[in-house]
Tab-separated table of C-alpha atoms in Angstrom:
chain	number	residue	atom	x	y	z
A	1	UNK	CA	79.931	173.930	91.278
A	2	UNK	CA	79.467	172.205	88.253
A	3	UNK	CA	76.482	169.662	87.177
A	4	UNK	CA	79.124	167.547	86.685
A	5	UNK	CA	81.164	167.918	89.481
A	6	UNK	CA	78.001	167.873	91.706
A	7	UNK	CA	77.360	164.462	90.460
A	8	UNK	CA	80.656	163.078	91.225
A	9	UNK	CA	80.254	164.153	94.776
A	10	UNK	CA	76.594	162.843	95.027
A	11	UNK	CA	78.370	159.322	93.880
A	12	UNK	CA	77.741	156.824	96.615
A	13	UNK	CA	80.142	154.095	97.354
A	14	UNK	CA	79.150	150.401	98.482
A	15	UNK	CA	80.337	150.504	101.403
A	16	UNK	CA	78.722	153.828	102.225
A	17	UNK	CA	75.508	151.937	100.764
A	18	UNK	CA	75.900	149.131	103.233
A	19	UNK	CA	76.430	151.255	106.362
A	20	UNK	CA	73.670	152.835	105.697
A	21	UNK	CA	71.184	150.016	105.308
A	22	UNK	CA	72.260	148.811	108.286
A	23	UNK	CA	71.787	152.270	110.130
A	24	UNK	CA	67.796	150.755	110.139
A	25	UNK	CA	68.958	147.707	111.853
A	26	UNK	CA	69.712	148.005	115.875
A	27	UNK	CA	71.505	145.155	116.227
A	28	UNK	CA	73.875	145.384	113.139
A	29	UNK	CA	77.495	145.255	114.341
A	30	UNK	CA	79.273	146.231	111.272
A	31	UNK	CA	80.985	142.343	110.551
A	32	UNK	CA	78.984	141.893	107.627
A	33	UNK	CA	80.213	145.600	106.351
A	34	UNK	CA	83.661	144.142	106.880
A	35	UNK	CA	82.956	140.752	105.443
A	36	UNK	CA	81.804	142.138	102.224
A	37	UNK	CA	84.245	144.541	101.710
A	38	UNK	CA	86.393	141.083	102.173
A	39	UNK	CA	84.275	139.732	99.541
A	40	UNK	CA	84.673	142.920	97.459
A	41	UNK	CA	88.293	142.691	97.355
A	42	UNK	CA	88.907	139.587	96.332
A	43	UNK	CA	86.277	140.273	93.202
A	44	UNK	CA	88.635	143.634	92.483
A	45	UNK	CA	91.933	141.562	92.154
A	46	UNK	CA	89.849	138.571	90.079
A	47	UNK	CA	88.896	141.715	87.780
A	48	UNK	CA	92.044	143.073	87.032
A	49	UNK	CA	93.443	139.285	86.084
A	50	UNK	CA	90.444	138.862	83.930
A	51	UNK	CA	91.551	141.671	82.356
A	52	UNK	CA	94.932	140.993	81.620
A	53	UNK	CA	94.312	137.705	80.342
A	54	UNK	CA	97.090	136.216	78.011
A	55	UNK	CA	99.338	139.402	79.322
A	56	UNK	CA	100.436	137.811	82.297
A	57	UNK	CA	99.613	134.272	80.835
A	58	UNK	CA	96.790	133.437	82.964
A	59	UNK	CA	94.278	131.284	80.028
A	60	UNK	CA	94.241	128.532	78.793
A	61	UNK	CA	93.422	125.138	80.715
A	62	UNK	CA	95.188	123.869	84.045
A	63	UNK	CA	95.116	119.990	82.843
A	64	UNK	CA	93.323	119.363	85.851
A	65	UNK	CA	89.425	119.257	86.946
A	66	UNK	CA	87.384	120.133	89.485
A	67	UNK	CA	84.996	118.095	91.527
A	68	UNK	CA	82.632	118.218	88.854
A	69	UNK	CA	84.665	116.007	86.609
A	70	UNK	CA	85.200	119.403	84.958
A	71	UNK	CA	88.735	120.501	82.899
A	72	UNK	CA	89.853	123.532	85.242
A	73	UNK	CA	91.219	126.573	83.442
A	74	UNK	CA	94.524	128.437	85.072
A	75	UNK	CA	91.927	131.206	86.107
A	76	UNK	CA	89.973	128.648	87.952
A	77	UNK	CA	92.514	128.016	90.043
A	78	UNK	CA	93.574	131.635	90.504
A	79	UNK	CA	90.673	133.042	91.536
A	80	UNK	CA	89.595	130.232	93.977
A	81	UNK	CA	92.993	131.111	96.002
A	82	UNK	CA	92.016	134.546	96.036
A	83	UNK	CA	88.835	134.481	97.146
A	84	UNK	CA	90.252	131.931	100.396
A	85	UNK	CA	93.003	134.148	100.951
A	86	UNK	CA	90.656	137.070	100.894
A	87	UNK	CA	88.139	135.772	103.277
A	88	UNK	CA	90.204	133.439	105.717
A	89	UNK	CA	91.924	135.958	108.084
A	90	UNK	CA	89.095	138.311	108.918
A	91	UNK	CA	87.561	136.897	111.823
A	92	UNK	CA	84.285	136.830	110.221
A	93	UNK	CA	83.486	133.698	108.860
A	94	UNK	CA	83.010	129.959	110.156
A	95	UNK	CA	83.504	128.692	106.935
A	96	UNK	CA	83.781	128.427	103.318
A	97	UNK	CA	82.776	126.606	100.551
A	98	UNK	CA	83.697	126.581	96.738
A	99	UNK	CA	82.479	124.935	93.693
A	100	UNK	CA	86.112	123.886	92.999
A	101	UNK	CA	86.955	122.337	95.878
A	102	UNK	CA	85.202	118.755	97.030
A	103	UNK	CA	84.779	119.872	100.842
A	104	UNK	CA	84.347	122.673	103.073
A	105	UNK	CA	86.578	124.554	103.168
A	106	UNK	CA	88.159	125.308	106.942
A	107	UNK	CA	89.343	128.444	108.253
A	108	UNK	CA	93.424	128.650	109.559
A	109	UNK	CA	93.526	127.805	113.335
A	110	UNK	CA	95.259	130.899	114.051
A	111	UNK	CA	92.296	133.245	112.951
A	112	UNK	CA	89.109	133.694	114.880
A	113	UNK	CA	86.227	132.062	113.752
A	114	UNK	CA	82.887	134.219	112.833
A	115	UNK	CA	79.007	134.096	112.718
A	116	UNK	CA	78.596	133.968	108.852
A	117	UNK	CA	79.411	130.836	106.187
A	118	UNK	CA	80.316	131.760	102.562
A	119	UNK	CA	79.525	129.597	99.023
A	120	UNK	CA	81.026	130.817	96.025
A	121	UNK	CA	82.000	130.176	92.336
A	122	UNK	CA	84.957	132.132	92.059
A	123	UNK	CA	85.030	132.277	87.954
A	124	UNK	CA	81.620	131.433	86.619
A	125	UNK	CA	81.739	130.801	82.940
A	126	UNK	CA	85.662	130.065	83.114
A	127	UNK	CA	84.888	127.885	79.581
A	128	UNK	CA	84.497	131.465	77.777
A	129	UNK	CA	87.200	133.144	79.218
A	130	UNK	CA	89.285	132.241	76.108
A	131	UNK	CA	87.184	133.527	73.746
A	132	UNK	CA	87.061	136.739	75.807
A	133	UNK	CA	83.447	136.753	76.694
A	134	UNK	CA	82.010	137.807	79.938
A	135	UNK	CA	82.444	135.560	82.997
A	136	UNK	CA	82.032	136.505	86.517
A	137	UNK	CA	82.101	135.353	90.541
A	138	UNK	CA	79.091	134.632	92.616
A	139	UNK	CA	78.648	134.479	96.379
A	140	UNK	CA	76.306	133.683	98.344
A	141	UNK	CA	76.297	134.417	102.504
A	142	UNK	CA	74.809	132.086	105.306
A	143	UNK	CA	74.512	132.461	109.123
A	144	UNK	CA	76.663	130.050	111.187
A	145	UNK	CA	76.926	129.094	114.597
A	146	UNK	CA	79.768	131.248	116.368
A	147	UNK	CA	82.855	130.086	117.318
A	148	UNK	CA	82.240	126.204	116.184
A	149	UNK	CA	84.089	124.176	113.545
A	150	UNK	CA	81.448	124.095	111.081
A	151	UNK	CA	80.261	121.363	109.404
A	152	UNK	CA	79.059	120.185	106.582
A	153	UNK	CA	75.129	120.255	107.071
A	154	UNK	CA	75.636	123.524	108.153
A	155	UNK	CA	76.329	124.585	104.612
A	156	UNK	CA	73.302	122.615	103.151
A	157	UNK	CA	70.452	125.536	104.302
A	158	UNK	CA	67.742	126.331	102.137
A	159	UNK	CA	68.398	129.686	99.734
A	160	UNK	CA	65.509	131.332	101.394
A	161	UNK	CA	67.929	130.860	104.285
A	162	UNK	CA	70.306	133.348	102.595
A	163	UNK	CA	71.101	136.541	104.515
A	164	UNK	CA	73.266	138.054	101.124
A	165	UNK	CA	73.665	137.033	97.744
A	166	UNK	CA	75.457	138.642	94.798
A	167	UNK	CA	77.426	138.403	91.557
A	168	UNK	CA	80.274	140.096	89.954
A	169	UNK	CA	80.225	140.663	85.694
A	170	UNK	CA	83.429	140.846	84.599
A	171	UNK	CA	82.920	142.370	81.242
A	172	UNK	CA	82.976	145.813	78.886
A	173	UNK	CA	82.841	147.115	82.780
A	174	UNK	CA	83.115	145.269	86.003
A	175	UNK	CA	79.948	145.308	88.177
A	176	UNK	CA	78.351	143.837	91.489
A	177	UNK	CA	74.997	143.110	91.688
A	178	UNK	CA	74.013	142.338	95.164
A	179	UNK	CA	70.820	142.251	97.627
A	180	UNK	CA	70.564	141.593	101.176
A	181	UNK	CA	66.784	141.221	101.607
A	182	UNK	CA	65.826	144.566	100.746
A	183	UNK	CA	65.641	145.000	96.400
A	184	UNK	CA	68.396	144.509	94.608
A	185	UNK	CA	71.101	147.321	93.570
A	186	UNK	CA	74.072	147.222	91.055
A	187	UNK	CA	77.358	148.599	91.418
A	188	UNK	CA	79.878	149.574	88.891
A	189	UNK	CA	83.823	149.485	89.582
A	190	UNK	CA	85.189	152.780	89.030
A	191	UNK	CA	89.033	152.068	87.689
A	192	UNK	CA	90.205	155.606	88.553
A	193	UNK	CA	89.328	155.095	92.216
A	194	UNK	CA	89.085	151.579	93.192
A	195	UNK	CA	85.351	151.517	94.385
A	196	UNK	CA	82.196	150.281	93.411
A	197	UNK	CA	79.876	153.128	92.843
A	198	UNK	CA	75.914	152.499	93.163
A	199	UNK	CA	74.598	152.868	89.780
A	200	UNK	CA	71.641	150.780	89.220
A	201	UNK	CA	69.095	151.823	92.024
A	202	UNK	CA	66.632	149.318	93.322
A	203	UNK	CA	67.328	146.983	89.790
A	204	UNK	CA	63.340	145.714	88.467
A	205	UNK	CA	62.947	142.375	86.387
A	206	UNK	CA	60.302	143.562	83.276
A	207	UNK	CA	56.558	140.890	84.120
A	208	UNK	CA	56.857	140.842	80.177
A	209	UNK	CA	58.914	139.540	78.222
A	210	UNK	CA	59.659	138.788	74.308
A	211	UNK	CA	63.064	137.045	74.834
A	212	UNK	CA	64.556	133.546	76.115
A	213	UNK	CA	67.702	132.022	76.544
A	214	UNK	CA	68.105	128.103	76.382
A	215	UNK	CA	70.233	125.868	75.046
A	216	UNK	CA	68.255	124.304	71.649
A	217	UNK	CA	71.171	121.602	70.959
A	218	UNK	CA	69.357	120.050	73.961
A	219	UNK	CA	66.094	120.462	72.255
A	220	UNK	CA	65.485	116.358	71.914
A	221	UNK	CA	65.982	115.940	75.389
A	222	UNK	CA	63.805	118.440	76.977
A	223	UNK	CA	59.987	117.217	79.113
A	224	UNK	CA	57.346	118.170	77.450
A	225	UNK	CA	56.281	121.681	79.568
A	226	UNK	CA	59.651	122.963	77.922
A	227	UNK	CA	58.700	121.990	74.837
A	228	UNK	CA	55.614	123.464	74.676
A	229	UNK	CA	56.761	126.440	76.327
A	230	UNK	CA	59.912	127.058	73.450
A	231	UNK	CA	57.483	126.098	70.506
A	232	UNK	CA	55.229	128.530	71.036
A	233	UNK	CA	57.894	130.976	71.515
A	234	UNK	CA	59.138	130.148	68.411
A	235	UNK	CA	55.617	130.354	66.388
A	236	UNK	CA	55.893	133.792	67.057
A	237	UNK	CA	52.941	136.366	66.034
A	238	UNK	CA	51.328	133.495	64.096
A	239	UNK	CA	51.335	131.035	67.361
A	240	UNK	CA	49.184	130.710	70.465
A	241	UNK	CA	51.251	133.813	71.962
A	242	UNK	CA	50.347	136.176	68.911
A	243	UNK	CA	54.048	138.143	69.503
A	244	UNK	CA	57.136	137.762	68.430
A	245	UNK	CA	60.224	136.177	70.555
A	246	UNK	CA	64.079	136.696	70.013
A	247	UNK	CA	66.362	134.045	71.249
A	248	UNK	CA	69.437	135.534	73.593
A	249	UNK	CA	72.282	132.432	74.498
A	250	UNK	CA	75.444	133.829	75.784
A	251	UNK	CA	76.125	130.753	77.795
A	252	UNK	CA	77.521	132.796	80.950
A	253	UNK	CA	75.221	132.589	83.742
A	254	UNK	CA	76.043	135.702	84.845
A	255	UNK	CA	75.562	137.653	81.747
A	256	UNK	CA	72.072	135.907	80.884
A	257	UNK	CA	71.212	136.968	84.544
A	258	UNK	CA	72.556	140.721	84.117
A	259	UNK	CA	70.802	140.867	80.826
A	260	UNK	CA	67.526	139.584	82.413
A	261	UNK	CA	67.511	141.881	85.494
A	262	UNK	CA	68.105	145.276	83.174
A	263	UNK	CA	65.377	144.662	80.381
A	264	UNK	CA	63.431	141.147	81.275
A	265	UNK	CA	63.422	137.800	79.589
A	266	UNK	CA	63.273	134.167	80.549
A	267	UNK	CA	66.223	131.867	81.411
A	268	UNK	CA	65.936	128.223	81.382
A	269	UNK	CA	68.404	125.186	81.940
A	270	UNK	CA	65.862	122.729	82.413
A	271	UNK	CA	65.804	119.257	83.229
A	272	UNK	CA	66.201	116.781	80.166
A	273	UNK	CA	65.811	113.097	79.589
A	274	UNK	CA	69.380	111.793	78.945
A	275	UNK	CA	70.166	110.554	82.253
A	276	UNK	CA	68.400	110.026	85.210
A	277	UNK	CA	71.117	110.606	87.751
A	278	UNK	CA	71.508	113.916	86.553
A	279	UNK	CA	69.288	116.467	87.241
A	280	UNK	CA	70.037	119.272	86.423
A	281	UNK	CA	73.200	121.039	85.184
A	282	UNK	CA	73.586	124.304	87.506
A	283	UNK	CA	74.828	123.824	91.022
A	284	UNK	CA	71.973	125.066	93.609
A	285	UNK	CA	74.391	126.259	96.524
A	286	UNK	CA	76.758	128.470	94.013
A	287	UNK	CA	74.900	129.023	91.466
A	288	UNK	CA	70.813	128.801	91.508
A	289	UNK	CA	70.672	129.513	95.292
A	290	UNK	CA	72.070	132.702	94.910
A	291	UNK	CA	70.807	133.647	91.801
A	292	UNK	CA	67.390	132.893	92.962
A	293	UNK	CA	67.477	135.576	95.797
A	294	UNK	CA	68.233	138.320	93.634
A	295	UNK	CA	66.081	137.195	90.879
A	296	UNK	CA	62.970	137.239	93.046
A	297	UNK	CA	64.159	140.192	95.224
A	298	UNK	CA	63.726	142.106	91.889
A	299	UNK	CA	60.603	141.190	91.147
A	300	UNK	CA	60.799	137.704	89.004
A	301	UNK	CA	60.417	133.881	89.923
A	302	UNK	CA	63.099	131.274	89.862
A	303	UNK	CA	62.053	127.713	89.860
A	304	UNK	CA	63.045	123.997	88.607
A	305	UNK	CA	59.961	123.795	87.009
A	306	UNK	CA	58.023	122.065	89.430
A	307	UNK	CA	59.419	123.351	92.597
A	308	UNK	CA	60.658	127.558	94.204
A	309	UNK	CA	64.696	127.082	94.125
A	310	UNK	CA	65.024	128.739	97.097
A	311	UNK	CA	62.590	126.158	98.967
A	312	UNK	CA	65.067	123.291	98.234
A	313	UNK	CA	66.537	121.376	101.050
A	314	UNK	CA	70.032	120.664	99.970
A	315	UNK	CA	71.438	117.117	100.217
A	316	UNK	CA	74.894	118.146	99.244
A	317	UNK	CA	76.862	121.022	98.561
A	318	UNK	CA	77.677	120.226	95.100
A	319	UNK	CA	73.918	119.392	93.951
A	320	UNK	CA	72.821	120.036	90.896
A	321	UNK	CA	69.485	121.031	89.641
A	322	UNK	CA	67.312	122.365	86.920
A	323	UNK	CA	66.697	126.260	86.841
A	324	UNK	CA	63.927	128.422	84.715
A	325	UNK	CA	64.062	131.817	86.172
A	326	UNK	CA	62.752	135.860	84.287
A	327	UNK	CA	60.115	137.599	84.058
A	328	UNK	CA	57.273	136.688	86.700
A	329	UNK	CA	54.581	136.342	84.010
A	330	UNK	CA	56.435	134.051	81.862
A	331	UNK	CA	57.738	131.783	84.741
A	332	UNK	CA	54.264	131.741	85.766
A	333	UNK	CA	53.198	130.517	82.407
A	334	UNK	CA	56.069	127.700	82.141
A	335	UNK	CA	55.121	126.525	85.957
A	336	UNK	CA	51.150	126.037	84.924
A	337	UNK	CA	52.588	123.798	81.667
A	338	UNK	CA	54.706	121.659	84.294
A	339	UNK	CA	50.990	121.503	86.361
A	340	UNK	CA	48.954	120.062	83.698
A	341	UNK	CA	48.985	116.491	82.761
A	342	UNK	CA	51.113	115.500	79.708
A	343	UNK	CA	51.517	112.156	77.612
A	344	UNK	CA	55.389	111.489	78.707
């Protein structure tokens, strides 16, 4: 046999991953194995319209927005029906919830009801999919109460709560990045065969860093930690940091995350000053919750600033909040500005 046929029988398949994690566990009963190849699915069929795009006329805006006040694109749309059509019929879940829809979402009466709740933003970054930049879908999976109707402040858990968490990059390739508790491992979608195939083994987060991604329109609105924090990035070999720092912006959660996990680097949408009713920008139980967990499961920090992300008590399922999240020793850095005393 061949090297190269050798490795294409070595390759291991999620699902072949996921049974055998939870070979170690004695009670596992195999419904999460079938909920995320559920999940899995849905993220398959959201790839292949991604990448057909104006070929079977799927861009563009819906003329309609989300409960965000947000203008929903046609994909938007799309890919939050497949994701509920994926997931409602199984038998394992008590619920969903999605970022595009204002409540819970409640499974058919005729299917059986499960033990686990799922949270998802079926096309994260929709506003680039038009420019043909990378987007992608993240989930996030809760425990529920069996058989019960859930409700809504069953959704609003804590992220360190979370039993799964993972995201989808729909770009050059299509990938899943996922963790259950246990490191975090990335997945790439082989075309010819139709499965993810474990390629990026127990994924680490770099403690260093020379790179950050922010937003610097928002520069006049930031608090003063930030500020610090970006200017002394800036300053370069010359500043209080003595290196140099590159700026990386692709303004798709999902990439900036991707990009972090594989060679390090800070992320921050932080709080700013224009209104006070606003928080922050991402939403904790689609986006920062999940991205949290597999941030710190690979070795990094996630926080608002002033508080862990995943120690939040939600107050509703659409909350939004502030999120810095990289490389542990920069985090660490930005967290001891946010502790000292400032003038504003």
């Amino acid at each position: 046999m061949t090297q190269s046929a050798k490795s294409l029988t070595d390759q291991v398949t999620l699902t072949q991953f996921i049974i055998e994690q939870q070979r170690g566990l004695p009670d596992a009963s195999g419904t999460f194995t079938l909920l995320l190849n559920n999940i899995v699915t849905a993220c398959k069929q959201i790839s292949h319209r991604v990448n057909r795009g104006a070929l079977i006329g799927v861009l563009g805006s819906a003329g309609s927005e989300n409960v965000q006040g947000e203008v929903q694109k046609k994909l938007d749309i799309i890919t939050n029906d497949i994701m509920v059509k994926a997931l409602d019929w199984g038998g394992h879940l008590g619920g969903m919830a999605s970022e595009e829809i204002d409540d819970p979402i409640k499974i058919p009466k005729q299917y059986p009801k499960g033990k686990y709740l799922v949270l998802f933003d079926p096309l994260d970054g929709s506003s680039n999919i038009d420019i043909n930049l990378t987007v992608g879908t993240i989930f996030s999976v809760l425990r529920c109460r069996e058989g019960v109707e859930p409700e809504t402040e069953d959704f609003l858990r804590k992220g360190s709560e979370q039993v799964c968490a993972g995201f989808v990059l729909y770009g050059p390739s299509t990938m899943l990045v996922l963790t259950t508790g246990n490191g975090v491992n990335g997945f790439t979608l082989d075309q010819d065969i139709g499965e993810f195939i474990l390629t990026h083994r127990n994924m680490r987060i770099p403690e260093e860093s020379s790179e950050f991604a922010i937003n610097m329109s928002n520069q006049r609105f930031w608090e003063a930690p930030v500020k610090r924090y970006i200017d002394e990035c800036i300053a370069g070999q010359e500043g209080p940091r003595g290196k140099n720092f590159n700026m990386r912006w692709v303004a798709s959660l999902v990439a900036d995350v991707y990009r972090i996990l594989n060679r390090g680097g800070v992320f921050l949408y932080p709080y700013d000053l224009r209104d006070p009713e606003r928080p922050g920008k991402l939403r904790l139980m689609y986006e920062a919750n999940p991205m949290a967990f597999i941030i710190e499961q690979a070795g990094g920090l996630c926080s608002t600033g002033t508080e862990r992300i995943l120690d939040i008590k939600p107050h509703d399922i659409h909350q939004r909040v502030p999120l810095i999240f990289g490389s542990k020793n920069e985090i660490e850095r930005l967290i001891s500005y946010y502790q000292q005393p400032t003038d504003n």
